[in-house]
PDB file of N, CA and C in Angstrom:
ATOM      1  N   UNK P1103     213.760-121.990 -61.549  1.00 67.00           N
ATOM      2  CA  UNK P1103     215.143-122.164 -61.970  1.00 67.00           C
ATOM      3  C   UNK P1103     215.449-121.127 -63.054  1.00 67.00           C
ATOM      4  N   UNK P1104     216.570-120.464 -62.907  1.00 88.00           N
ATOM      5  CA  UNK P1104     217.014-119.470 -63.863  1.00 88.00           C
ATOM      6  C   UNK P1104     217.653-120.163 -65.063  1.00 88.00           C
ATOM      7  N   UNK P1105     217.337-119.694 -66.259  1.00 93.00           N
ATOM      8  CA  UNK P1105     217.873-120.299 -67.474  1.00 93.00           C
ATOM      9  C   UNK P1105     219.261-119.739 -67.772  1.00 93.00           C
ATOM     10  N   UNK P1106     220.126-120.583 -68.298  1.00 95.00           N
ATOM     11  CA  UNK P1106     221.464-120.135 -68.680  1.00 95.00           C
ATOM     12  C   UNK P1106     221.384-119.372 -70.000  1.00 95.00           C
ATOM     13  N   UNK P1107     222.431-118.617 -70.305  1.00 96.00           N
ATOM     14  CA  UNK P1107     222.467-117.872 -71.560  1.00 96.00           C
ATOM     15  C   UNK P1107     222.421-118.830 -72.751  1.00 96.00           C
ATOM     16  N   UNK P1108     223.074-119.984 -72.624  1.00 96.00           N
ATOM     17  CA  UNK P1108     223.061-120.974 -73.704  1.00 96.00           C
ATOM     18  C   UNK P1108     221.640-121.471 -73.971  1.00 96.00           C
ATOM     19  N   UNK P1109     220.884-121.692 -72.923  1.00 97.00           N
ATOM     20  CA  UNK P1109     219.506-122.149 -73.069  1.00 97.00           C
ATOM     21  C   UNK P1109     218.653-121.076 -73.727  1.00 97.00           C
ATOM     22  N   UNK P1110     218.842-119.825 -73.311  1.00 97.00           N
ATOM     23  CA  UNK P1110     218.088-118.722 -73.906  1.00 97.00           C
ATOM     24  C   UNK P1110     218.378-118.593 -75.403  1.00 97.00           C
ATOM     25  N   UNK P1111     219.645-118.695 -75.766  1.00 97.00           N
ATOM     26  CA  UNK P1111     220.025-118.582 -77.172  1.00 97.00           C
ATOM     27  C   UNK P1111     219.481-119.764 -77.968  1.00 97.00           C
ATOM     28  N   UNK P1112     219.531-120.947 -77.388  1.00 98.00           N
ATOM     29  CA  UNK P1112     218.981-122.126 -78.063  1.00 98.00           C
ATOM     30  C   UNK P1112     217.487-121.967 -78.286  1.00 98.00           C
ATOM     31  N   UNK P1113     216.769-121.537 -77.267  1.00 98.00           N
ATOM     32  CA  UNK P1113     215.325-121.336 -77.397  1.00 98.00           C
ATOM     33  C   UNK P1113     215.017-120.261 -78.435  1.00 98.00           C
ATOM     34  N   UNK P1114     215.832-119.209 -78.475  1.00 98.00           N
ATOM     35  CA  UNK P1114     215.623-118.154 -79.458  1.00 98.00           C
ATOM     36  C   UNK P1114     215.828-118.682 -80.877  1.00 98.00           C
ATOM     37  N   UNK P1115     216.836-119.494 -81.064  1.00 98.00           N
ATOM     38  CA  UNK P1115     217.107-120.070 -82.391  1.00 98.00           C
ATOM     39  C   UNK P1115     215.954-120.958 -82.853  1.00 98.00           C
ATOM     40  N   UNK P1116     215.482-121.810 -81.973  1.00 98.00           N
ATOM     41  CA  UNK P1116     214.372-122.707 -82.305  1.00 98.00           C
ATOM     42  C   UNK P1116     213.104-121.898 -82.589  1.00 98.00           C
ATOM     43  N   UNK P1117     212.861-120.892 -81.773  1.00 98.00           N
ATOM     44  CA  UNK P1117     211.683-120.041 -81.951  1.00 98.00           C
ATOM     45  C   UNK P1117     211.733-119.314 -83.291  1.00 98.00           C
ATOM     46  N   UNK P1118     212.909-118.800 -83.651  1.00 98.00           N
ATOM     47  CA  UNK P1118     213.056-118.119 -84.940  1.00 98.00           C
ATOM     48  C   UNK P1118     212.765-119.057 -86.102  1.00 98.00           C
ATOM     49  N   UNK P1119     213.195-120.305 -86.000  1.00 98.00           N
ATOM     50  CA  UNK P1119     212.913-121.294 -87.058  1.00 98.00           C
ATOM     51  C   UNK P1119     211.415-121.548 -87.176  1.00 98.00           C
ATOM     52  N   UNK P1120     210.740-121.681 -86.042  1.00 98.00           N
ATOM     53  CA  UNK P1120     209.295-121.896 -86.053  1.00 98.00           C
ATOM     54  C   UNK P1120     208.566-120.705 -86.668  1.00 98.00           C
ATOM     55  N   UNK P1121     209.019-119.496 -86.320  1.00 98.00           N
ATOM     56  CA  UNK P1121     208.411-118.286 -86.865  1.00 98.00           C
ATOM     57  C   UNK P1121     208.622-118.232 -88.373  1.00 98.00           C
ATOM     58  N   UNK P1122     209.824-118.528 -88.821  1.00 98.00           N
ATOM     59  CA  UNK P1122     210.130-118.521 -90.255  1.00 98.00           C
ATOM     60  C   UNK P1122     209.200-119.473 -91.005  1.00 98.00           C
ATOM     61  N   UNK P1123     209.004-120.661 -90.460  1.00 97.00           N
ATOM     62  CA  UNK P1123     208.124-121.654 -91.091  1.00 97.00           C
ATOM     63  C   UNK P1123     206.692-121.130 -91.203  1.00 97.00           C
ATOM     64  N   UNK P1124     206.198-120.524 -90.130  1.00 98.00           N
ATOM     65  CA  UNK P1124     204.822-120.026 -90.142  1.00 98.00           C
ATOM     66  C   UNK P1124     204.672-118.815 -91.068  1.00 98.00           C
ATOM     67  N   UNK P1125     205.671-117.949 -91.107  1.00 97.00           N
ATOM     68  CA  UNK P1125     205.619-116.804 -92.017  1.00 97.00           C
ATOM     69  C   UNK P1125     205.561-117.294 -93.456  1.00 97.00           C
ATOM     70  N   UNK P1126     206.315-118.330 -93.755  1.00 97.00           N
ATOM     71  CA  UNK P1126     206.289-118.907 -95.096  1.00 97.00           C
ATOM     72  C   UNK P1126     204.884-119.403 -95.448  1.00 97.00           C
ATOM     73  N   UNK P1127     204.215-120.056 -94.496  1.00 97.00           N
ATOM     74  CA  UNK P1127     202.844-120.531 -94.721  1.00 97.00           C
ATOM     75  C   UNK P1127     201.886-119.358 -94.957  1.00 97.00           C
ATOM     76  N   UNK P1128     202.059-118.295 -94.171  1.00 95.00           N
ATOM     77  CA  UNK P1128     201.185-117.127 -94.307  1.00 95.00           C
ATOM     78  C   UNK P1128     201.386-116.472 -95.677  1.00 95.00           C
ATOM     79  N   UNK P1129     202.635-116.323 -96.092  1.00 96.00           N
ATOM     80  CA  UNK P1129     202.916-115.684 -97.378  1.00 96.00           C
ATOM     81  C   UNK P1129     202.363-116.495 -98.549  1.00 96.00           C
ATOM     82  N   UNK P1130     202.297-117.805 -98.395  1.00 97.00           N
ATOM     83  CA  UNK P1130     201.741-118.663 -99.441  1.00 97.00           C
ATOM     84  C   UNK P1130     200.222-118.800 -99.312  1.00 97.00           C
ATOM     85  N   UNK P1131     199.662-118.141 -98.299  1.00 96.00           N
ATOM     86  CA  UNK P1131     198.232-118.199 -98.005  1.00 96.00           C
ATOM     87  C   UNK P1131     197.773-119.634 -97.752  1.00 96.00           C
ATOM     88  N   UNK P1132     198.591-120.384 -97.048  1.00 96.00           N
ATOM     89  CA  UNK P1132     198.282-121.774 -96.697  1.00 96.00           C
ATOM     90  C   UNK P1132     198.122-121.947 -95.186  1.00 96.00           C
ATOM     91  N   UNK P1133     197.864-120.871 -94.492  1.00 95.00           N
ATOM     92  CA  UNK P1133     197.802-120.912 -93.033  1.00 95.00           C
ATOM     93  C   UNK P1133     196.362-121.026 -92.542  1.00 95.00           C
ATOM     94  N   UNK P1134     196.263-121.460 -91.308  1.00 96.00           N
ATOM     95  CA  UNK P1134     194.964-121.530 -90.632  1.00 96.00           C
ATOM     96  C   UNK P1134     194.919-120.442 -89.572  1.00 96.00           C
ATOM     97  N   UNK P1135     193.773-120.272 -88.981  1.00 97.00           N
ATOM     98  CA  UNK P1135     193.646-119.316 -87.883  1.00 97.00           C
ATOM     99  C   UNK P1135     194.545-119.738 -86.718  1.00 97.00           C
ATOM    100  N   UNK P1136     194.647-121.036 -86.508  1.00 98.00           N
ATOM    101  CA  UNK P1136     195.506-121.564 -85.454  1.00 98.00           C
ATOM    102  C   UNK P1136     196.978-121.217 -85.729  1.00 98.00           C
ATOM    103  N   UNK P1137     197.399-121.296 -86.989  1.00 97.00           N
ATOM    104  CA  UNK P1137     198.767-120.924 -87.359  1.00 97.00           C
ATOM    105  C   UNK P1137     199.032-119.444 -87.053  1.00 97.00           C
ATOM    106  N   UNK P1138     198.056-118.594 -87.371  1.00 96.00           N
ATOM    107  CA  UNK P1138     198.206-117.159 -87.128  1.00 96.00           C
ATOM    108  C   UNK P1138     198.338-116.869 -85.630  1.00 96.00           C
ATOM    109  N   UNK P1139     197.532-117.547 -84.829  1.00 98.00           N
ATOM    110  CA  UNK P1139     197.610-117.371 -83.370  1.00 98.00           C
ATOM    111  C   UNK P1139     198.958-117.859 -82.852  1.00 98.00           C
ATOM    112  N   UNK P1140     199.414-118.982 -83.360  1.00 98.00           N
ATOM    113  CA  UNK P1140     200.713-119.537 -82.962  1.00 98.00           C
ATOM    114  C   UNK P1140     201.838-118.569 -83.311  1.00 98.00           C
ATOM    115  N   UNK P1141     201.737-117.932 -84.460  1.00 97.00           N
ATOM    116  CA  UNK P1141     202.744-116.967 -84.884  1.00 97.00           C
ATOM    117  C   UNK P1141     202.791-115.779 -83.924  1.00 97.00           C
ATOM    118  N   UNK P1142     201.634-115.296 -83.516  1.00 97.00           N
ATOM    119  CA  UNK P1142     201.584-114.203 -82.545  1.00 97.00           C
ATOM    120  C   UNK P1142     202.197-114.619 -81.214  1.00 97.00           C
ATOM    121  N   UNK P1143     201.873-115.806 -80.756  1.00 98.00           N
ATOM    122  CA  UNK P1143     202.419-116.309 -79.488  1.00 98.00           C
ATOM    123  C   UNK P1143     203.938-116.459 -79.553  1.00 98.00           C
ATOM    124  N   UNK P1144     204.424-116.967 -80.681  1.00 98.00           N
ATOM    125  CA  UNK P1144     205.867-117.148 -80.839  1.00 98.00           C
ATOM    126  C   UNK P1144     206.592-115.807 -80.886  1.00 98.00           C
ATOM    127  N   UNK P1145     205.989-114.814 -81.514  1.00 96.00           N
ATOM    128  CA  UNK P1145     206.599-113.484 -81.540  1.00 96.00           C
ATOM    129  C   UNK P1145     206.704-112.897 -80.142  1.00 96.00           C
ATOM    130  N   UNK P1146     205.669-113.091 -79.337  1.00 95.00           N
ATOM    131  CA  UNK P1146     205.704-112.634 -77.949  1.00 95.00           C
ATOM    132  C   UNK P1146     206.795-113.362 -77.173  1.00 95.00           C
ATOM    133  N   UNK P1147     206.881-114.663 -77.346  1.00 96.00           N
ATOM    134  CA  UNK P1147     207.904-115.459 -76.662  1.00 96.00           C
ATOM    135  C   UNK P1147     209.300-115.020 -77.092  1.00 96.00           C
ATOM    136  N   UNK P1148     209.467-114.745 -78.399  1.00 96.00           N
ATOM    137  CA  UNK P1148     210.765-114.287 -78.905  1.00 96.00           C
ATOM    138  C   UNK P1148     211.151-112.960 -78.253  1.00 96.00           C
ATOM    139  N   UNK P1149     210.200-112.058 -78.101  1.00 93.00           N
ATOM    140  CA  UNK P1149     210.484-110.780 -77.442  1.00 93.00           C
ATOM    141  C   UNK P1149     210.940-110.984 -75.999  1.00 93.00           C
ATOM    142  N   UNK P1150     210.291-111.896 -75.302  1.00 94.00           N
ATOM    143  CA  UNK P1150     210.670-112.178 -73.923  1.00 94.00           C
ATOM    144  C   UNK P1150     212.076-112.780 -73.854  1.00 94.00           C
ATOM    145  N   UNK P1151     212.391-113.665 -74.786  1.00 95.00           N
ATOM    146  CA  UNK P1151     213.738-114.253 -74.818  1.00 95.00           C
ATOM    147  C   UNK P1151     214.789-113.186 -75.095  1.00 95.00           C
ATOM    148  N   UNK P1152     214.503-112.300 -76.041  1.00 93.00           N
ATOM    149  CA  UNK P1152     215.453-111.247 -76.369  1.00 93.00           C
ATOM    150  C   UNK P1152     215.664-110.301 -75.188  1.00 93.00           C
ATOM    151  N   UNK P1153     214.600-109.994 -74.466  1.00 92.00           N
ATOM    152  CA  UNK P1153     214.731-109.168 -73.262  1.00 92.00           C
ATOM    153  C   UNK P1153     215.576-109.867 -72.201  1.00 92.00           C
ATOM    154  N   UNK P1154     215.390-111.167 -72.049  1.00 93.00           N
ATOM    155  CA  UNK P1154     216.168-111.923 -71.062  1.00 93.00           C
ATOM    156  C   UNK P1154     217.651-111.939 -71.445  1.00 93.00           C
ATOM    157  N   UNK P1155     217.936-112.077 -72.730  1.00 93.00           N
ATOM    158  CA  UNK P1155     219.326-112.063 -73.189  1.00 93.00           C
ATOM    159  C   UNK P1155     219.930-110.675 -72.973  1.00 93.00           C
ATOM    160  N   UNK P1156     219.171-109.636 -73.294  1.00 91.00           N
ATOM    161  CA  UNK P1156     219.651-108.276 -73.057  1.00 91.00           C
ATOM    162  C   UNK P1156     219.920-108.035 -71.580  1.00 91.00           C
ATOM    163  N   UNK P1157     219.045-108.546 -70.729  1.00 90.00           N
ATOM    164  CA  UNK P1157     219.227-108.390 -69.280  1.00 90.00           C
ATOM    165  C   UNK P1157     220.496-109.105 -68.828  1.00 90.00           C
ATOM    166  N   UNK P1158     220.748-110.296 -69.381  1.00 90.00           N
ATOM    167  CA  UNK P1158     221.937-111.061 -69.028  1.00 90.00           C
ATOM    168  C   UNK P1158     223.204-110.263 -69.330  1.00 90.00           C
ATOM    169  N   UNK P1159     223.220-109.580 -70.462  1.00 91.00           N
ATOM    170  CA  UNK P1159     224.385-108.794 -70.865  1.00 91.00           C
ATOM    171  C   UNK P1159     224.309-107.349 -70.378  1.00 91.00           C
ATOM    172  N   UNK P1160     223.323-107.073 -69.529  1.00 88.00           N
ATOM    173  CA  UNK P1160     223.121-105.757 -68.939  1.00 88.00           C
ATOM    174  C   UNK P1160     222.991-104.670 -69.996  1.00 88.00           C
ATOM    175  N   UNK P1161     222.233-104.978 -71.030  1.00 83.00           N
ATOM    176  CA  UNK P1161     221.927-104.008 -72.077  1.00 83.00           C
ATOM    177  C   UNK P1161     220.496-103.550 -71.911  1.00 83.00           C
ATOM    178  N   UNK P1162     220.161-102.462 -72.594  1.00 78.00           N
ATOM    179  CA  UNK P1162     218.791-101.953 -72.541  1.00 78.00           C
ATOM    180  C   UNK P1162     217.822-102.978 -73.097  1.00 78.00           C
ATOM    181  N   UNK P1163     216.681-103.062 -72.473  1.00 72.00           N
ATOM    182  CA  UNK P1163     215.634-103.948 -72.960  1.00 72.00           C
ATOM    183  C   UNK P1163     214.735-103.137 -73.878  1.00 72.00           C
ATOM    184  N   UNK P1164     215.029-103.185 -75.165  1.00 70.00           N
ATOM    185  CA  UNK P1164     214.306-102.381 -76.130  1.00 70.00           C
ATOM    186  C   UNK P1164     213.172-103.135 -76.801  1.00 70.00           C
ATOM    187  N   UNK P1165     213.130-104.429 -76.594  1.00 65.00           N
ATOM    188  CA  UNK P1165     212.099-105.235 -77.221  1.00 65.00           C
ATOM    189  C   UNK P1165     210.820-105.125 -76.399  1.00 65.00           C
ATOM    190  N   UNK P1166     209.746-104.728 -77.051  1.00 69.00           N
ATOM    191  CA  UNK P1166     208.489-104.535 -76.334  1.00 69.00           C
ATOM    192  C   UNK P1166     207.673-105.815 -76.348  1.00 69.00           C
ATOM    193  N   UNK P1167     206.992-106.068 -75.241  1.00 67.00           N
ATOM    194  CA  UNK P1167     206.133-107.243 -75.133  1.00 67.00           C
ATOM    195  C   UNK P1167     204.716-106.823 -74.848  1.00 67.00           C
TER     196      UNK P1167
END
């Protein structure tokens, strides 16, 4: 099933919040190895979402994955 633009934007917003939370933990040096891996995974997912949004609007996909 193809995701709607609203769903993509919602997922991007939620993903950005999760990334912000984990970055805050890393900056305070309160993170675990699992947190660091999760942060990497979320960044990859965010790139894929941004590419999908760019594709929807027929813009260049400049975000690398």
